[in-house]
XYZ file of N, CA and C in Angstrom:
732
model
N 114.574 35.273 196.717
C 114.453 36.047 195.932
C 113.840 35.134 194.928
N 112.571 36.122 194.382
C 111.372 35.561 193.310
C 112.215 35.423 191.958
N 112.059 34.662 191.206
C 112.256 34.362 190.017
C 111.765 35.533 188.723
N 112.522 36.219 188.107
C 111.653 37.005 187.228
C 110.983 36.801 186.110
N 109.914 37.201 185.507
C 109.061 36.406 184.947
C 109.552 37.097 183.507
N 109.753 36.264 182.536
C 110.300 36.488 181.200
C 109.361 36.190 180.162
N 109.198 36.810 179.166
C 108.515 36.291 177.914
C 109.313 35.830 177.176
N 109.027 34.710 176.612
C 109.756 34.015 175.848
C 109.505 33.501 174.377
N 108.254 33.485 174.120
C 107.716 33.619 172.899
C 106.109 34.169 172.662
N 105.745 34.148 171.915
C 104.127 34.972 171.281
C 103.564 34.065 170.400
N 102.484 33.641 170.274
C 101.764 33.422 168.894
C 100.077 33.997 168.956
N 99.469 33.866 168.075
C 98.127 34.220 168.098
C 97.127 33.220 167.299
N 96.332 32.619 168.123
C 95.436 31.655 167.277
C 93.877 31.932 167.749
N 92.942 31.357 166.598
C 91.742 31.538 166.939
C 91.148 30.051 167.744
N 90.661 30.428 168.716
C 90.236 29.586 169.612
C 88.382 29.208 169.796
N 87.978 28.666 169.076
C 86.402 28.675 169.210
C 85.824 29.722 168.827
N 86.488 30.360 167.686
C 85.970 31.590 167.058
C 86.298 33.106 167.900
N 87.576 32.544 168.880
C 87.622 34.025 169.690
C 89.157 34.293 169.358
N 89.804 35.350 169.071
C 91.050 35.673 168.721
C 91.809 35.305 170.056
N 92.881 34.748 170.048
C 93.736 34.686 171.304
C 95.293 34.938 170.727
N 95.616 35.677 172.241
C 97.106 36.146 171.906
C 97.789 35.287 173.066
N 98.460 34.354 172.907
C 99.155 33.559 173.763
C 100.584 33.529 174.081
N 100.928 33.850 175.140
C 102.332 34.553 175.887
C 102.967 33.068 176.625
N 104.215 33.113 176.007
C 104.876 31.735 176.851
C 106.087 32.347 177.699
N 105.690 31.866 179.243
C 106.521 32.584 179.910
C 107.215 31.617 180.846
N 108.026 31.892 181.789
C 108.970 30.798 182.630
C 107.915 30.743 183.996
N 106.726 30.771 183.822
C 105.800 30.387 184.644
C 105.443 28.969 185.201
N 104.552 28.653 186.268
C 103.877 27.550 186.463
C 102.201 27.182 185.824
N 101.794 28.156 186.065
C 100.392 27.985 185.937
C 100.016 28.938 184.338
N 98.732 28.670 183.908
C 98.203 29.428 183.029
C 97.345 30.643 183.627
N 97.304 31.632 182.944
C 96.618 32.919 183.234
C 96.067 33.146 181.572
N 94.436 33.633 182.451
C 93.390 34.101 181.220
C 93.168 35.246 181.595
N 92.898 36.586 180.726
C 92.411 37.881 180.572
C 91.204 37.989 179.366
N 90.254 38.562 179.644
C 89.276 38.993 178.336
C 89.654 40.521 178.173
N 90.000 41.023 177.022
C 90.499 42.623 176.823
C 89.657 43.052 175.960
N 89.614 44.427 176.500
C 88.518 45.246 175.578
C 89.623 45.781 174.512
N 89.037 46.300 173.568
C 87.436 46.751 173.400
C 86.602 45.482 172.469
N 87.488 44.462 172.295
C 86.689 43.722 171.181
C 86.643 42.056 172.026
N 87.090 42.182 173.113
C 87.020 40.632 173.974
C 87.869 39.676 173.322
N 89.075 39.958 172.580
C 90.093 38.930 172.496
C 90.463 38.308 173.870
N 91.025 37.085 173.790
C 91.729 36.675 174.747
C 93.211 36.858 174.851
N 93.859 37.088 175.989
C 95.256 37.276 176.388
C 95.440 35.919 177.198
N 96.421 34.909 177.043
C 96.936 34.060 177.797
C 98.404 34.137 177.875
N 98.488 33.816 179.487
C 99.950 33.587 179.555
C 100.176 32.165 180.172
N 101.005 31.451 179.718
C 101.182 30.097 179.735
C 102.643 29.398 180.061
N 103.164 28.563 180.644
C 104.139 27.721 180.776
C 104.696 27.784 179.461
N 105.928 27.524 179.093
C 106.690 27.495 177.972
C 106.410 26.302 177.243
N 106.334 25.234 177.780
C 105.915 24.047 177.114
C 104.212 23.407 177.161
N 103.713 24.529 177.482
C 102.148 23.958 177.179
C 101.694 23.965 175.862
N 101.029 22.656 175.470
C 100.243 22.352 174.127
C 99.032 23.020 173.709
N 99.074 23.073 172.776
C 97.754 23.973 171.878
C 96.692 23.087 172.628
N 96.672 21.873 172.830
C 95.363 21.162 173.510
C 94.975 21.666 174.676
N 96.137 21.486 175.208
C 96.009 21.984 176.971
C 95.431 23.590 176.823
N 95.950 24.235 176.278
C 95.231 25.692 176.031
C 93.997 25.766 175.550
N 93.502 24.997 174.381
C 92.180 24.834 174.100
C 91.294 24.368 175.238
N 91.967 23.315 175.965
C 91.135 22.717 177.096
C 90.813 23.745 178.383
N 91.840 24.745 178.365
C 91.644 25.706 179.663
C 90.863 26.518 179.253
N 90.520 26.882 178.050
C 89.674 28.131 177.549
C 88.282 27.267 177.610
N 88.178 26.333 176.869
C 86.702 25.721 177.139
C 86.217 25.450 178.416
N 87.046 25.164 179.230
C 86.372 24.973 180.526
C 86.013 26.303 181.045
N 86.505 27.547 180.823
C 86.265 28.660 181.020
C 85.230 29.698 180.368
N 84.627 28.710 179.392
C 84.002 29.725 178.308
C 82.730 30.315 178.809
N 81.945 29.626 179.625
C 81.054 30.413 180.347
C 81.142 31.973 181.049
N 82.133 31.970 181.711
C 82.674 33.348 182.168
C 83.409 34.005 181.053
N 83.835 33.415 180.040
C 84.496 34.244 178.973
C 83.226 34.857 178.207
N 82.298 34.328 177.718
C 81.089 34.893 177.004
C 80.560 36.075 177.665
N 80.422 36.041 179.303
C 79.949 36.862 179.968
C 80.588 38.293 179.821
N 81.866 37.878 180.120
C 82.781 38.767 180.081
C 83.030 39.578 178.677
N 83.004 39.003 177.714
C 82.834 39.697 176.418
C 81.465 40.154 176.081
N 80.338 39.809 176.799
C 79.080 40.483 176.717
C 79.107 41.744 177.463
N 79.700 41.854 178.690
C 79.707 43.017 179.444
C 80.654 44.212 178.453
N 81.700 43.517 178.130
C 82.379 44.595 177.118
C 81.804 45.077 176.117
N 80.949 44.367 175.499
C 80.506 44.810 174.325
C 79.353 45.978 174.559
N 78.435 45.657 175.845
C 77.569 46.550 176.531
C 78.258 47.948 176.803
N 79.834 47.972 177.194
C 80.501 49.020 177.596
C 81.154 49.799 176.518
N 81.029 49.200 175.586
C 81.629 49.626 174.472
C 80.542 50.439 173.438
N 79.039 49.965 173.574
C 78.360 50.622 173.025
C 78.315 52.219 173.689
N 78.032 51.969 175.032
C 77.814 53.055 176.159
C 78.783 53.916 175.763
N 80.111 53.928 175.445
C 81.236 54.425 175.657
C 81.652 55.208 174.267
N 81.032 54.942 173.096
C 81.659 55.324 171.912
C 81.690 56.776 171.784
N 82.783 56.988 171.337
C 83.161 58.435 170.960
C 81.732 59.164 170.040
N 81.449 60.547 170.913
C 80.304 60.992 169.566
C 81.099 62.367 168.731
N 82.387 62.810 169.456
C 82.942 63.664 168.548
C 81.982 65.038 168.435
N 81.502 65.605 169.737
C 81.282 66.317 169.795
C 81.689 67.650 170.394
N 81.225 68.841 170.554
C 81.947 70.065 170.913
C 82.165 69.867 172.203
N 83.798 70.067 172.534
C 84.166 69.951 174.133
C 84.582 68.820 174.295
N 84.070 67.659 173.662
C 84.812 66.385 173.616
C 86.395 66.170 173.213
N 87.249 65.506 174.341
C 88.611 65.710 173.958
C 89.121 64.531 173.457
N 89.705 64.804 172.262
C 90.166 64.024 171.041
C 91.887 63.716 171.442
N 92.483 62.340 171.651
C 93.607 61.889 171.731
C 94.456 62.314 170.489
N 95.483 63.000 170.621
C 96.433 63.203 169.405
C 97.728 62.996 169.819
N 98.871 62.132 169.393
C 100.257 62.072 169.836
C 100.171 61.966 171.478
N 99.648 61.649 171.846
C 99.451 61.299 173.564
C 98.647 62.520 174.182
N 98.521 63.883 173.787
C 97.812 64.738 174.137
C 96.103 64.776 173.684
N 95.482 65.035 174.873
C 93.921 65.075 174.373
C 93.684 66.613 174.435
N 93.328 66.952 173.145
C 92.889 68.285 172.584
C 91.296 68.312 172.473
N 90.859 69.778 173.482
C 89.221 69.775 172.981
C 88.968 69.998 171.523
N 87.835 69.273 171.290
C 86.841 69.367 169.779
C 86.404 70.900 170.085
N 86.502 71.644 169.098
C 85.841 72.782 168.575
C 85.397 72.845 167.152
N 83.780 72.846 167.251
C 83.433 73.074 165.689
C 83.471 74.216 164.806
N 83.659 74.370 163.712
C 83.582 75.176 162.919
C 82.619 75.183 161.737
N 81.841 75.478 161.545
C 80.607 75.349 160.370
C 81.598 75.225 158.768
N 81.021 74.648 158.144
C 81.349 74.284 156.821
C 80.348 74.274 155.873
N 80.401 75.485 154.981
C 79.110 75.396 154.248
C 79.584 74.986 152.871
N 80.510 74.602 152.421
C 80.832 73.667 151.356
C 82.092 73.196 151.497
N 82.277 72.047 150.506
C 83.507 71.293 150.324
C 83.326 69.986 151.637
N 84.624 68.968 151.513
C 84.481 68.071 152.379
C 84.806 68.012 153.947
N 83.864 67.782 154.541
C 84.332 67.857 155.864
C 85.893 67.546 156.561
N 86.405 68.012 157.426
C 87.877 67.969 157.770
C 88.221 68.369 159.299
N 89.343 67.950 159.569
C 89.590 68.316 161.226
C 91.198 68.593 161.148
N 91.425 69.551 161.770
C 93.025 69.567 161.866
C 93.526 70.338 163.234
N 94.479 70.161 163.884
C 95.088 70.370 164.998
C 95.412 72.028 165.027
N 95.041 72.796 165.862
C 95.491 74.503 165.675
C 95.827 74.794 167.149
N 97.019 74.872 167.475
C 97.642 75.012 168.684
C 97.146 74.111 169.666
N 96.403 74.596 170.669
C 95.923 73.344 171.748
C 94.480 73.272 171.396
N 94.202 72.801 170.628
C 92.734 72.339 169.874
C 92.787 71.639 168.645
N 91.604 71.099 168.622
C 91.656 70.466 167.290
C 89.950 71.013 166.630
N 90.183 71.452 165.445
C 89.064 72.225 164.616
C 88.471 71.319 164.146
N 87.176 71.150 164.234
C 86.563 70.175 163.357
C 85.364 71.037 162.098
N 85.885 71.008 161.197
C 85.185 71.814 160.053
C 83.875 70.752 159.373
N 82.813 70.802 159.908
C 81.541 70.054 159.336
C 80.245 70.724 158.961
N 79.347 70.864 158.562
C 78.379 71.165 158.233
C 77.237 71.024 159.407
N 76.859 71.874 160.166
C 75.942 72.104 161.453
C 75.082 70.991 161.579
N 74.745 70.435 160.194
C 73.686 68.846 160.720
C 74.461 67.789 160.777
N 75.910 67.635 160.763
C 76.617 66.798 160.195
C 76.407 65.532 161.307
N 76.202 64.440 160.916
C 75.939 63.300 162.037
C 77.311 62.631 162.529
N 77.130 61.617 163.523
C 78.387 61.052 164.390
C 78.920 60.494 163.149
N 78.681 60.103 162.204
C 79.490 58.862 161.261
C 80.412 60.020 160.505
N 79.665 61.290 160.174
C 80.479 62.347 159.486
C 81.626 62.917 160.415
N 81.695 63.180 161.412
C 82.227 63.933 162.433
C 83.499 62.966 162.602
N 82.949 61.405 162.783
C 84.086 60.317 163.142
C 84.894 60.368 162.074
N 84.514 60.168 160.859
C 85.261 60.279 159.576
C 86.588 61.370 159.299
N 85.847 62.534 159.815
C 86.790 63.681 159.522
C 87.964 63.471 160.709
N 87.757 62.827 161.923
C 88.679 62.655 162.680
C 89.667 61.644 162.195
N 89.119 60.508 161.640
C 89.925 59.490 161.238
C 90.660 59.647 160.275
N 90.720 60.709 159.618
C 91.024 61.447 158.343
C 92.393 61.890 158.723
N 92.224 62.853 159.872
C 93.104 63.965 160.418
C 94.082 62.484 161.059
N 93.782 61.490 161.872
C 94.571 60.603 162.193
C 95.672 60.091 161.125
N 94.728 59.428 159.767
C 95.297 59.232 159.044
C 96.791 59.957 158.375
N 96.207 61.380 158.289
C 97.251 62.353 157.864
C 98.322 62.337 158.498
N 97.931 62.621 159.894
C 98.964 62.586 160.921
C 99.970 61.550 161.016
N 99.315 60.253 161.037
C 99.983 58.985 161.159
C 101.086 58.911 159.861
N 100.587 58.992 158.940
C 101.412 58.802 157.806
C 102.634 59.629 157.701
N 102.327 61.240 158.062
C 103.664 62.152 158.193
C 104.482 61.427 159.131
N 104.137 60.745 160.090
C 105.042 60.397 161.388
C 105.596 59.322 160.726
N 104.931 58.190 160.246
C 105.861 57.049 159.535
C 106.760 57.643 158.739
N 106.740 58.309 157.815
C 107.611 58.813 156.891
C 109.046 59.740 157.634
N 108.552 60.645 158.862
C 109.522 60.938 159.726
C 110.249 60.136 160.402
N 109.633 58.947 160.890
C 110.312 57.898 161.758
C 110.890 56.560 161.439
N 110.045 56.729 160.247
C 110.728 54.941 160.017
C 112.261 55.037 159.393
N 112.579 55.989 158.825
C 114.009 55.685 158.267
C 114.978 55.468 159.141
N 114.928 55.951 160.251
C 115.993 55.783 161.512
C 115.584 54.431 162.172
N 114.498 54.020 162.205
C 114.010 52.769 162.676
C 114.497 51.511 161.696
N 114.695 51.872 160.219
C 114.968 50.880 159.470
C 116.699 50.681 159.609
N 117.248 51.940 159.882
C 118.553 51.677 159.881
C 119.238 51.071 160.921
N 118.345 51.421 162.143
C 118.721 50.746 163.287
C 118.632 48.854 163.142
N 117.593 48.891 162.697
C 117.157 47.620 162.651
C 117.943 46.709 161.486
N 118.273 47.433 160.333
C 119.119 46.853 159.367
C 118.093 46.211 158.003
N 116.873 46.394 158.106
C 115.843 45.858 157.004
C 114.839 47.293 156.842
N 114.663 47.115 155.331
C 113.572 48.074 155.107
C 112.005 47.653 154.940
N 110.990 48.485 154.888
C 109.720 47.782 154.515
C 109.545 48.317 153.131
N 108.902 47.294 152.341
C 108.713 47.474 150.893
C 107.449 48.740 151.033
N 106.746 48.682 151.670
C 105.491 49.350 151.670
C 104.995 49.779 153.044
N 104.335 51.134 153.462
C 103.870 51.095 154.812
C 102.489 51.134 154.670
N 101.326 50.401 155.112
C 99.824 50.588 155.026
C 99.587 51.317 156.400
N 98.370 51.701 156.580
C 97.098 52.227 157.510
C 96.051 51.861 157.748
N 95.605 50.955 158.600
C 94.283 50.372 158.376
C 93.892 50.498 159.798
N 92.542 50.418 160.096
C 91.954 50.403 161.473
C 91.951 48.724 161.789
N 92.733 48.464 162.666
C 92.891 47.207 163.263
C 92.403 46.882 164.564
N 91.642 45.819 165.295
C 90.983 45.586 166.268
C 91.918 44.879 167.358
N 92.770 44.291 166.949
C 93.831 43.669 168.055
C 95.086 43.522 167.930
N 95.442 44.117 166.715
C 96.903 44.529 166.568
C 97.415 45.772 166.579
N 98.857 46.273 167.017
C 99.217 47.720 166.807
C 99.789 47.331 165.272
N 100.391 46.283 164.883
C 100.874 46.449 163.435
C 100.801 44.848 162.920
N 101.442 44.794 161.688
C 101.556 43.484 161.300
C 102.729 43.351 159.831
N 103.421 42.356 159.833
C 104.128 42.443 158.760
C 104.103 41.232 157.864
N 104.402 41.340 156.672
C 104.210 40.249 155.391
C 105.456 40.195 155.347
N 106.184 38.966 156.217
C 107.700 38.799 155.832
C 107.951 38.554 154.038
N 107.172 38.133 153.496
C 107.211 37.443 152.279
C 107.462 38.894 151.138
N 106.551 39.801 151.548
C 106.327 40.938 150.511
C 107.259 42.399 151.254
N 107.530 42.055 152.577
C 108.208 43.351 153.632
C 107.227 44.355 153.401
N 105.850 43.865 153.295
C 104.853 45.288 153.697
C 104.296 45.234 155.080
N 104.632 46.535 155.320
C 104.151 46.629 156.918
C 102.900 47.305 157.021
N 101.950 46.968 157.820
C 100.644 47.807 158.039
C 100.754 47.936 159.757
N 100.302 49.656 159.923
C 100.116 49.931 161.068
C 98.488 50.496 161.668
N 98.601 50.245 162.768
C 97.020 50.435 163.232
C 97.058 52.002 163.437
N 96.037 52.089 162.570
C 95.461 53.965 162.542
C 95.203 54.546 163.716
N 95.199 53.859 165.057
C 94.651 54.275 166.068
C 96.212 54.654 166.881
N 97.208 54.349 166.394
C 98.472 54.794 167.124
C 98.912 56.116 166.868
N 98.371 57.117 166.115
C 98.095 58.296 165.677
C 97.453 58.913 167.506
N 96.867 58.235 168.278
C 96.637 58.558 169.479
C 97.223 58.812 170.538
N 98.297 58.018 170.305
C 99.469 57.604 171.538
C 100.594 58.551 171.258
N 101.643 58.343 172.133
C 102.783 59.139 171.514
C 103.630 58.262 171.051
N 104.825 59.381 170.554
C 105.883 59.096 169.192
C 106.748 57.551 169.814
N 106.992 57.680 170.919
C 107.994 56.609 171.371
C 107.105 55.240 170.902
N 105.571 55.368 171.525
C 104.769 54.283 170.888
C 104.869 53.863 169.528
N 104.682 54.961 168.612
C 104.962 54.451 167.253
C 106.486 53.996 166.614
N 107.263 54.425 167.562
C 108.534 54.146 166.822
C 108.626 52.370 167.434
N 108.171 51.863 168.464
C 108.248 50.908 169.240
C 107.575 49.881 168.082
N 106.436 50.235 167.893
C 105.700 49.300 167.149
C 106.261 49.229 165.615
N 106.982 50.314 164.815
C 107.735 50.306 163.824
C 108.911 49.538 164.006
N 109.620 49.187 164.961
C 110.781 48.686 165.075
C 110.384 47.452 165.435
N 109.349 46.807 166.224
C 108.625 45.427 166.166
C 108.445 44.937 164.583
N 107.687 45.571 164.036
C 107.634 44.874 162.605
C 108.602 44.760 161.725
N 109.573 45.776 161.998
C 110.567 45.755 161.099
C 111.494 44.389 161.314
N 111.700 44.168 162.883
C 112.315 42.820 163.389
C 111.765 41.783 162.900
N 110.340 41.703 162.379
C 110.113 40.301 161.941
C 110.306 39.969 160.680
N 111.197 41.168 159.737
C 111.846 40.658 158.626
C 113.091 39.953 159.028
N 113.676 39.624 160.321
C 114.901 39.012 160.569
C 114.088 37.511 160.742
N 113.024 37.819 162.256
C 112.538 36.779 162.810
C 111.208 36.411 162.604
N 110.642 35.775 161.706
C 109.135 35.533 161.669
C 108.377 35.622 162.872
N 108.688 34.733 164.069
C 107.344 34.743 164.979
C 108.060 35.376 166.037
N 107.546 35.395 167.399
C 108.136 35.858 168.517
C 108.769 34.566 169.156
N 110.078 34.792 169.307
C 110.887 33.674 170.346
C 112.237 34.507 170.622
N 113.080 33.660 171.391
C 114.274 34.148 172.100
C 114.928 35.066 170.730
N 115.128 34.561 169.714
C 115.881 35.263 168.652
C 115.298 36.761 168.715
N 113.830 36.772 168.381
C 113.233 38.331 168.199
C 113.333 39.195 169.347
N 113.369 38.699 170.549
C 113.333 39.239 171.674
C 114.479 39.549 172.009
N 115.653 38.906 171.670
C 117.019 39.342 171.718
C 117.367 40.784 170.630
N 117.056 40.548 169.302
C 116.936 41.705 168.455
C 116.084 42.753 169.058
N 114.960 42.679 169.632
C 114.664 43.878 170.276
C 115.457 44.483 171.254
N 115.735 43.750 171.822
C 116.459 44.061 173.164
C 117.853 45.009 172.737
N 118.148 44.693 171.541
C 119.223 45.394 170.894
C 119.060 46.480 170.041
N 117.743 46.529 169.270
C 117.273 47.727 168.709
C 116.644 48.613 169.568
N 115.760 48.180 170.711
C 115.154 49.340 171.197
C 115.214 48.981 173.090
N 116.158 49.296 173.438
C 116.263 48.478 174.635
C 115.126 48.494 175.854
N 114.431 49.701 175.766
C 113.244 50.030 176.562
C 111.784 49.582 175.947
N 111.719 48.634 175.192
C 110.739 48.386 174.274
C 109.210 47.536 175.186
N 109.968 46.918 176.271
C 109.179 46.640 177.424
C 108.103 47.516 177.673
N 108.624 48.716 178.432
C 108.217 49.823 179.064
C 107.232 50.315 178.054
N 107.703 50.669 176.963
C 106.661 51.293 175.774
C 105.675 50.243 175.724
N 105.810 49.171 175.232
C 104.791 48.317 175.109
C 104.023 48.570 176.597
N 104.385 48.413 177.637
C 103.580 48.597 178.735
C 102.514 49.428 178.860
N 103.456 50.798 178.657
C 102.789 52.043 178.659
C 101.465 52.088 177.569
N 102.113 51.871 176.264
C 100.800 51.577 175.219
C 99.709 51.108 175.634
N 99.547 49.659 175.936
C 98.722 48.978 176.315
C 97.636 49.393 177.215
N 98.664 50.028 178.351
C 97.972 50.661 179.617
C 97.170 51.579 179.037
N 97.857 52.516 178.228
C 96.904 53.948 177.727
C 95.529 53.366 176.974
N 95.526 52.367 176.225
C 94.646 51.885 175.427
C 93.517 51.165 176.332
N 94.022 50.552 177.465
C 92.984 50.211 178.528
C 92.346 51.094 179.297
N 93.015 52.334 179.647
C 92.677 53.497 180.272
C 91.632 53.890 179.281
N 91.701 54.128 178.301
C 90.897 54.937 177.200
C 89.459 53.987 176.977
N 89.599 52.868 177.298
C 88.626 51.864 176.992
C 87.631 51.862 178.199
N 88.242 52.116 179.402
C 87.242 51.781 180.680
C 86.702 53.239 181.118
């Protein structure tokens, strides 16, 4: 019978200038993955692996890592959304077709109306203007969802955030300042479904009990959000699918 692989703790490092997420597990070997869209590294390592061993492992594979990061960069440039008519825009787990509406005056904006997203922009609006309107829609939607979903999560965890922030983040779904209890959520969460948002909110609130990612943290997550591993797997899988 195969031993079940368990996540024991996590931490983030900057190794030779590359953001690195390290996951300590009950395994025997080290495994490395270069992840889109920004080329950060994910490492799965045995629980007693030292930082020096990790840095040496990354250093020996630096040529391969650099090539993978270069290819990801080329791919990202080619696949950057243009927000043109007919392009499908994800919102809360559903991809809606984008429909233009000419705007003669006022600030460009986007809205979801039934089964489409209407983009109100001048006819000569460039990609940056169109993108800004969609990001503003995401921000409005996410702010409303946080206001709606956070209270129940706070009641479950037994901790309250002092402040909720929304930012565009490259390598994290959220972050928590344990000193001030301020929590920041990734703007891109508005693209995925509501259970994913609840998972990230619960994860960050749990840091108000346990600062790092260790057995105590995961025990609390299991208690507050029993299927968090499946929701996290699905969230990360969605993100990878959209990037590829």
